[in-house]
Short mmCIF file of C-alpha atoms and ligand atoms in Angstrom, two decimals:
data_model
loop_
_atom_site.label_atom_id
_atom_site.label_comp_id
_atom_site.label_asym_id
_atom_site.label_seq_id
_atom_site.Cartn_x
_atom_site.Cartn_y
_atom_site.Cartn_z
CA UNK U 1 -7.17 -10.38 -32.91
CA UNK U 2 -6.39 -7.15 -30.89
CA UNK U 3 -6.08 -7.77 -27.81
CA UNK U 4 -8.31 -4.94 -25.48
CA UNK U 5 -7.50 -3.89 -21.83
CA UNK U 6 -9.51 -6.00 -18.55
CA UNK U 7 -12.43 -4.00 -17.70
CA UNK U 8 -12.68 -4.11 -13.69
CA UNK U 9 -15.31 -3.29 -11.72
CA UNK U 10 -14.61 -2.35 -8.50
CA UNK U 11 -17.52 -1.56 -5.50
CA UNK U 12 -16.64 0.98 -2.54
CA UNK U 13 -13.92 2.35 -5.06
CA UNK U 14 -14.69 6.12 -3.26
CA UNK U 15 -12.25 5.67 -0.63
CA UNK U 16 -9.43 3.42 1.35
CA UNK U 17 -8.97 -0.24 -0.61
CA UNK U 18 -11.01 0.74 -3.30
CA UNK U 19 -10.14 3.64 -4.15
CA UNK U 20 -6.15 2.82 -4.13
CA UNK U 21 -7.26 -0.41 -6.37
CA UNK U 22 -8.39 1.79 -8.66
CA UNK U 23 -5.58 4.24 -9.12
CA UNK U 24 -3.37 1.31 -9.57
CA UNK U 25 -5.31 -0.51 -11.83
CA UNK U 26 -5.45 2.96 -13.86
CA UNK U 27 -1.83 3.46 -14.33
CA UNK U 28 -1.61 -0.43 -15.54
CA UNK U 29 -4.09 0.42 -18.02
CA UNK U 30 -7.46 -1.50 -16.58
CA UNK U 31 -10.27 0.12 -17.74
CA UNK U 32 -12.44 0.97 -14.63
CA UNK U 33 -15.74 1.02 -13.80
CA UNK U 34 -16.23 2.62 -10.10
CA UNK U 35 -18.94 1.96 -7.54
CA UNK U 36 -20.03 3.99 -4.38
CA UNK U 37 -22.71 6.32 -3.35
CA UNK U 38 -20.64 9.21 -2.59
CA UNK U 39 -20.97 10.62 -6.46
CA UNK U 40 -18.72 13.66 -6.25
CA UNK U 41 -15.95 11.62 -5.35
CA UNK U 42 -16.62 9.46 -8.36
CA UNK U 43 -16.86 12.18 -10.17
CA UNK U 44 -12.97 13.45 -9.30
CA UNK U 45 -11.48 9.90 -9.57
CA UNK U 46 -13.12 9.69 -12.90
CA UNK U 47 -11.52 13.50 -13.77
CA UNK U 48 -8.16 12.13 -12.16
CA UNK U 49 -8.16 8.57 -13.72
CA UNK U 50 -9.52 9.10 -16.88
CA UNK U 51 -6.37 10.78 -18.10
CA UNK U 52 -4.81 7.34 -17.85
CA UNK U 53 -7.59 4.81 -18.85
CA UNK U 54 -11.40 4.29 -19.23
CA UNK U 55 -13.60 4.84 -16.62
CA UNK U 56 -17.25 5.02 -16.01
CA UNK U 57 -18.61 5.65 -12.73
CA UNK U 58 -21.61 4.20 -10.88
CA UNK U 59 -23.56 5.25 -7.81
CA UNK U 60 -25.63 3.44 -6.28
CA UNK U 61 -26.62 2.19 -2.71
CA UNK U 62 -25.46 -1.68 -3.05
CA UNK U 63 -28.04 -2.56 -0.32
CA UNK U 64 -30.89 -1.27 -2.90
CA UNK U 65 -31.54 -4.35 -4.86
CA UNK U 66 -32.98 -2.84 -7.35
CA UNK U 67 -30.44 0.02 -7.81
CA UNK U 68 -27.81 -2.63 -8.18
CA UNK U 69 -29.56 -4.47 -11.22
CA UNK U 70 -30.26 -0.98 -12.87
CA UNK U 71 -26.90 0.32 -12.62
CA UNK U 72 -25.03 -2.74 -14.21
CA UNK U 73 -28.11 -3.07 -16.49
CA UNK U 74 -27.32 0.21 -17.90
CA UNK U 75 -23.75 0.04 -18.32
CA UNK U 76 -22.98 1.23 -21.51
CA UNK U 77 -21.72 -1.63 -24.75
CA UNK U 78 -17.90 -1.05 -24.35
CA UNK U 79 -17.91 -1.31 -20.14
CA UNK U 80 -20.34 -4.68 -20.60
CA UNK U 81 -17.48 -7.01 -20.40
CA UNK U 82 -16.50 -7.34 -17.22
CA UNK U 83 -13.28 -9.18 -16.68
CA UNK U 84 -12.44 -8.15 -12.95
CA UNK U 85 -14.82 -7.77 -9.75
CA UNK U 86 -13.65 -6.75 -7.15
CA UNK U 87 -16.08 -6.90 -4.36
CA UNK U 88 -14.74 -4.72 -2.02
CA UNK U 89 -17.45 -2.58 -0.54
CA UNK U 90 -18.65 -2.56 3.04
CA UNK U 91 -17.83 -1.40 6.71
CA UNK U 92 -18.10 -1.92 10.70
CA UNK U 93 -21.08 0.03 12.29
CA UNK U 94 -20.32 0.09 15.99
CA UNK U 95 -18.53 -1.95 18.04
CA UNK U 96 -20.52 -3.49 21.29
CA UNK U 97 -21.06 -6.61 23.04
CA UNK U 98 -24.11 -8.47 21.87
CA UNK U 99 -26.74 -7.53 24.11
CA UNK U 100 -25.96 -3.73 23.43
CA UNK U 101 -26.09 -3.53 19.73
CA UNK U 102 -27.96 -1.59 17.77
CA UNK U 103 -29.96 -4.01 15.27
CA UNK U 104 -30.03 -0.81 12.46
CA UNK U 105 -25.98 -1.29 12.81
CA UNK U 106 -26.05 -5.08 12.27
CA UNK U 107 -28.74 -4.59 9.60
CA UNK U 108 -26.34 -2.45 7.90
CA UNK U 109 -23.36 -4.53 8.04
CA UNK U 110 -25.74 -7.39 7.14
CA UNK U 111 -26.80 -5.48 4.17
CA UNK U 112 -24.09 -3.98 2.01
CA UNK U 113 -21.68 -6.54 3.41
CA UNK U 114 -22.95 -9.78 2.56
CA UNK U 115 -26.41 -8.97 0.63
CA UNK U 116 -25.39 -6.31 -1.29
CA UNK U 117 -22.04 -8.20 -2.33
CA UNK U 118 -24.32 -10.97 -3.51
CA UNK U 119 -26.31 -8.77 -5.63
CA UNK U 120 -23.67 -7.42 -7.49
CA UNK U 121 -22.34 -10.62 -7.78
CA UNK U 122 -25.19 -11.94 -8.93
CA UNK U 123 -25.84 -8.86 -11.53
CA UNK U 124 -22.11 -9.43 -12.53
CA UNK U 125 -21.09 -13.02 -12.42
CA UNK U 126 -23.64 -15.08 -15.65
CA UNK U 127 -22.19 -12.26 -17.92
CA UNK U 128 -19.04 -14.01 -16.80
CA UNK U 129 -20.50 -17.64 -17.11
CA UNK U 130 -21.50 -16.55 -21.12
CA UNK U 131 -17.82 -15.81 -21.71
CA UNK U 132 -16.45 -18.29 -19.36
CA UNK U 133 -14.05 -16.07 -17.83
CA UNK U 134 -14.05 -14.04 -15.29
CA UNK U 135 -11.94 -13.01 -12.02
CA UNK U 136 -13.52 -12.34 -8.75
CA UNK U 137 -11.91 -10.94 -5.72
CA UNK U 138 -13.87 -10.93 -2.90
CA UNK U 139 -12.47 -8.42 0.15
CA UNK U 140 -12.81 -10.67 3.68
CA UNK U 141 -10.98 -9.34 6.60
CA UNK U 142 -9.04 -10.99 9.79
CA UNK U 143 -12.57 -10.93 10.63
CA UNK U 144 -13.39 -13.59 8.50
CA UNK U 145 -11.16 -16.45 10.32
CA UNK U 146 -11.61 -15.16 13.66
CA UNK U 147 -14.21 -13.17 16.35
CA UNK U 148 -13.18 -10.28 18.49
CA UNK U 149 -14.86 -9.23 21.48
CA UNK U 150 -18.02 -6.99 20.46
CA UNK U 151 -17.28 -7.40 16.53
CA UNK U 152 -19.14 -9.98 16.65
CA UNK U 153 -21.97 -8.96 14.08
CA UNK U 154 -18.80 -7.54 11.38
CA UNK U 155 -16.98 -10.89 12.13
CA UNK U 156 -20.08 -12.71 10.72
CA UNK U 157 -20.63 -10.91 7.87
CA UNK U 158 -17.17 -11.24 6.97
CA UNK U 159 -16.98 -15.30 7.71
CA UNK U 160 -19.81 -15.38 5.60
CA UNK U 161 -17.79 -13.46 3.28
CA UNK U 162 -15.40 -16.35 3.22
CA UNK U 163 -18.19 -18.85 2.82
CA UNK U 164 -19.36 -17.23 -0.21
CA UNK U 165 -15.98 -17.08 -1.62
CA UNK U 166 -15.42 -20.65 -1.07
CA UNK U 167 -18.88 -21.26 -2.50
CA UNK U 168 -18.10 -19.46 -5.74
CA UNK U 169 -14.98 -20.86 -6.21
CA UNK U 170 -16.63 -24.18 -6.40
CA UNK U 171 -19.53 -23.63 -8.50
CA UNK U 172 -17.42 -21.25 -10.83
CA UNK U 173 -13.72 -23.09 -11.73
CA UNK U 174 -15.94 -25.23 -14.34
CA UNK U 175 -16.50 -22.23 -16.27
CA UNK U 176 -13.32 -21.16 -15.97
CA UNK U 177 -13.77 -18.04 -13.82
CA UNK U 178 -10.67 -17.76 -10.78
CA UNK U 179 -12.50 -16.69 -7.14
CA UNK U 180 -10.24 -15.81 -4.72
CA UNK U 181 -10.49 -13.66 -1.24
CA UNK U 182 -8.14 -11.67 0.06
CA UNK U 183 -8.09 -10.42 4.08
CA UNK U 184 -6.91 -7.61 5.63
CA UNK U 185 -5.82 -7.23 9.19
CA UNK U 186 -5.58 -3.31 10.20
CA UNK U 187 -5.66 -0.87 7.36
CA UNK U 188 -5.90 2.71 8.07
CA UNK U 189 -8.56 3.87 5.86
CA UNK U 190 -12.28 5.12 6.29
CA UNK U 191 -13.46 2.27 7.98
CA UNK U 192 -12.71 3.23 11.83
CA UNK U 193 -14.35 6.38 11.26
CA UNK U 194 -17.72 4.92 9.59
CA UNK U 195 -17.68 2.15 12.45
CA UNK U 196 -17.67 5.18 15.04
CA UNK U 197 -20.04 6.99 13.38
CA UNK U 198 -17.60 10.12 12.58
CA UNK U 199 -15.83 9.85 16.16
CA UNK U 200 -12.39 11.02 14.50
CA UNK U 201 -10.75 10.65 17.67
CA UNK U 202 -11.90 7.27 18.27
CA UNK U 203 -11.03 6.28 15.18
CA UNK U 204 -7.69 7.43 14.72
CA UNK U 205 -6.93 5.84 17.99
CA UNK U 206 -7.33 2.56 16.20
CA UNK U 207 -4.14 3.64 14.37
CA UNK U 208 -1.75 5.02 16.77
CA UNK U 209 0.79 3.04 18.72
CA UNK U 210 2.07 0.67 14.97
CA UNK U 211 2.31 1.10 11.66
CA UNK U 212 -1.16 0.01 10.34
CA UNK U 213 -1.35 -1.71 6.29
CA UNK U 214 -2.12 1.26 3.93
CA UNK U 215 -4.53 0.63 1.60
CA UNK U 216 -1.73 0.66 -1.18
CA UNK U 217 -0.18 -2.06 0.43
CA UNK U 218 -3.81 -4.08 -0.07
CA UNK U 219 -4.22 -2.72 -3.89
CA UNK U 220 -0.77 -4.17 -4.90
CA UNK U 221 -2.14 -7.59 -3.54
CA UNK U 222 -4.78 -7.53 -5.42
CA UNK U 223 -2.82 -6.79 -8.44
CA UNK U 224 -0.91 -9.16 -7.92
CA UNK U 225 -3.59 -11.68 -7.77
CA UNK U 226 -5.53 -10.55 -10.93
CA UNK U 227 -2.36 -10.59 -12.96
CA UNK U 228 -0.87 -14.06 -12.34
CA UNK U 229 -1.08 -16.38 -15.56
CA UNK U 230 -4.87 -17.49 -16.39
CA UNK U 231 -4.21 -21.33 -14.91
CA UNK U 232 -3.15 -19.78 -11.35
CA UNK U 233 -5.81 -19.21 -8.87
CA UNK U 234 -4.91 -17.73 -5.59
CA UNK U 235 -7.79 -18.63 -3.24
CA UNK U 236 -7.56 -17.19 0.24
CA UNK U 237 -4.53 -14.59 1.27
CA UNK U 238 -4.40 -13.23 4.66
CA UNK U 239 -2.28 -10.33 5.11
CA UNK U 240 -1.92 -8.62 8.76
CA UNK U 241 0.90 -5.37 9.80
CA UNK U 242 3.95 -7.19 11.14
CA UNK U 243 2.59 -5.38 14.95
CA UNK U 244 0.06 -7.76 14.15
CA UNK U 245 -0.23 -11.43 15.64
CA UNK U 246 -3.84 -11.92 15.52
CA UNK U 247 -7.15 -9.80 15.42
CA UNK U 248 -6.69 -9.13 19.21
CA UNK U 249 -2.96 -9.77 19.73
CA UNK U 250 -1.60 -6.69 18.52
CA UNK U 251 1.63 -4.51 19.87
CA UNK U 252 1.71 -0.84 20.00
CA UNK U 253 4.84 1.08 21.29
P1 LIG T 301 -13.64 2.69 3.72
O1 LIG T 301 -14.65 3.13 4.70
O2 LIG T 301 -12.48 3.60 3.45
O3 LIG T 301 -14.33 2.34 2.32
C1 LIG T 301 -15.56 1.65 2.28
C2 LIG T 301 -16.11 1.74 0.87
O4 LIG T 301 -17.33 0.99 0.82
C3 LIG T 301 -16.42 3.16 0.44
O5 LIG T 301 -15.99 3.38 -0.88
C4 LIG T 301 -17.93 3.23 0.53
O6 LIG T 301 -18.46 4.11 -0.46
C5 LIG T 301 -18.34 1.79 0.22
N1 LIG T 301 -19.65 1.50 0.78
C6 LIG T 301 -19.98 1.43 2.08
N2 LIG T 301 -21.30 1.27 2.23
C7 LIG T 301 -21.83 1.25 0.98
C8 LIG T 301 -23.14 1.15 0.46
N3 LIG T 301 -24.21 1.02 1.25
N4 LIG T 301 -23.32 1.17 -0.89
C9 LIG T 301 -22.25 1.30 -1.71
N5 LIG T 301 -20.99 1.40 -1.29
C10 LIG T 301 -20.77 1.40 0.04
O7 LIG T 301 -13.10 1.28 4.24
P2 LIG T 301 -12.01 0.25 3.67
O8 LIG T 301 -11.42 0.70 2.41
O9 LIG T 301 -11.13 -0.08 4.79
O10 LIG T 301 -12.97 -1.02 3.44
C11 LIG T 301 -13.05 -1.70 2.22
C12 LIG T 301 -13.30 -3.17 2.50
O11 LIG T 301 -12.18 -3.69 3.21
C13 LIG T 301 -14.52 -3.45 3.36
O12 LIG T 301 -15.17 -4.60 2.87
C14 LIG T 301 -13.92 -3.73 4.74
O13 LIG T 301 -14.74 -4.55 5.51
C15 LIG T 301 -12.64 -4.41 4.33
N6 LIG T 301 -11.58 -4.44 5.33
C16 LIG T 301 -11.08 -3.29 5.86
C17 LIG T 301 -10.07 -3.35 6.80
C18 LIG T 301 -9.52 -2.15 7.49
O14 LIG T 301 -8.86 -2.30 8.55
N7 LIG T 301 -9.73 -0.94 6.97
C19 LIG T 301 -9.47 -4.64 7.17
C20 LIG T 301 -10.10 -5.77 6.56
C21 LIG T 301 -11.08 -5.66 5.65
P3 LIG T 301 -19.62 5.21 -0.23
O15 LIG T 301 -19.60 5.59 1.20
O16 LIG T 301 -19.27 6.30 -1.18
O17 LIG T 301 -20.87 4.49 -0.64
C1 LIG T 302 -11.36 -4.70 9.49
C2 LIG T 302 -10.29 -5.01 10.48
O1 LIG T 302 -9.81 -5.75 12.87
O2 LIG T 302 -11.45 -4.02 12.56
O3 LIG T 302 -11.91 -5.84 8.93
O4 LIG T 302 -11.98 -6.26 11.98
S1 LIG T 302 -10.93 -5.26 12.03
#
């Protein structure tokens, strides 16, 4: 039998993580399907990629239930088969101490971060049950093993990140579908500037003073991951610049 390229789909593929994972998978010959609301940028990564695989693009709001279940509903025959999920969409919205948040920010992050990631899981993962196979990486953070001061709403979206993960992993190895997380420490992407609302100062602050992870750095992990033999499962991977110890130990110059 011919054997076809993986089909990945990969949420929040418009920029940072995503969007690397996706031009990496494309020159290793995944075919892609692409998530995020921003459509014009789908629309140029689909222009840019599709000289070197398949792609088909989705947008949709992944906190919109019901956007979620149409757009992988109507994903055409030859994109059906998903073999790859990355579930890798979702941000920080502000930054305070608990008794000064803004409950639309921790909505959000509650939202897309852990709901929406279960929808598209849940949209996604019996078509991988039917075939009994499957490969899901789910995108945790630092955040997910430990709490900072005043990140304390995006540290519990991303521990229950890791809870899920765990949770999959055990009700999905039977039908032989590998889970595994992998999480981040500082990567200079998007994310400081959606968590500041635009701030570009603020956000590039974040940055200065060390050599942040590039989001490259985080797509060749993930390769990694998904192309280890079909027996090995890599489960949890926690990868951090060498500037950093922990989420608050970190040294700039
Ligand atoms: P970016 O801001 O660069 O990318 C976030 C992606 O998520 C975008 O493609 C965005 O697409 C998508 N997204 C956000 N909200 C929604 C929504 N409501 N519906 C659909 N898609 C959405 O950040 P990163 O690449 O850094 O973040 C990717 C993942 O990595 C996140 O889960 C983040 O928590 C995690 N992470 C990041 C770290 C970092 O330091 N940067 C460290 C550890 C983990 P669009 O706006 O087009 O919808
Ligand atoms: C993103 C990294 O340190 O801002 O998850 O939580 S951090």
């Amino acid at each position: 039998m011919e054997k076809k390229n993986k089909i990945a789909f990969i949420t929040g593929a418009t920029s940072g993580i995503g969007e690397a994972t996706a031009k990496l998978f494309a020159s290793n010959g995944i075919q892609l399907i692409l998530c995020g609301r921003r459509k014009e940028r789908l629309e140029a990564l689909k222009k840019e990629l599709g000289t070197k695989t398949e792609v088909h693009i989705l947008s949709f709001d992944i906190r919109n239930k019901k956007e979620v279940f149409e757009a992988i509903t109507s994903l055409p025959k030859e994109f059906s088969e998903i073999d790859i999920l990355i579930n890798n969409a979702g941000n920080a919205h502000g930054l305070e101490p608990i008794d000064e948040g803004d409950t639309d920010d921790w909505d959000s992050m509650i939202d897309i971060n852990v709901k929406g990631l279960l929808y598209v899981s849940k949209a996604i993962v019996p078509r991988m049950v039917t075939k009994k196979s499957g490969h899901i990486i789910n995108i945790g953070s630092t955040a997910a093993k430990e709490v900072y001061p005043n990140g304390g709403i995006y540290c519990a979206t991303k521990h229950a990140v890791d809870a899920i993960n765990q949770g999959m992993r055990i009700d999905l190895h039977k039908h032989g579908i590998r889970v595994g997380a992998v999480h981040p420490g500082l990567v200079e992407t998007e994310f400081s500037k959606v968590r500041f609302k635009g701030d570009e100062n603020r956000a590039e602050n974040v940055y200065k003073g060390f050599e942040p992870l590039r989001p490259e750095d985080i797509a060749d992990i993930v390769y990694f991951v998904v192309t280890r033999p079909y027996y090995v499962n890599i489960t949890d991977l926690v990868v951090v610049p060498i500037a950093q110890a922990t989420a608050t130990i970190l040294t700039k110059e």
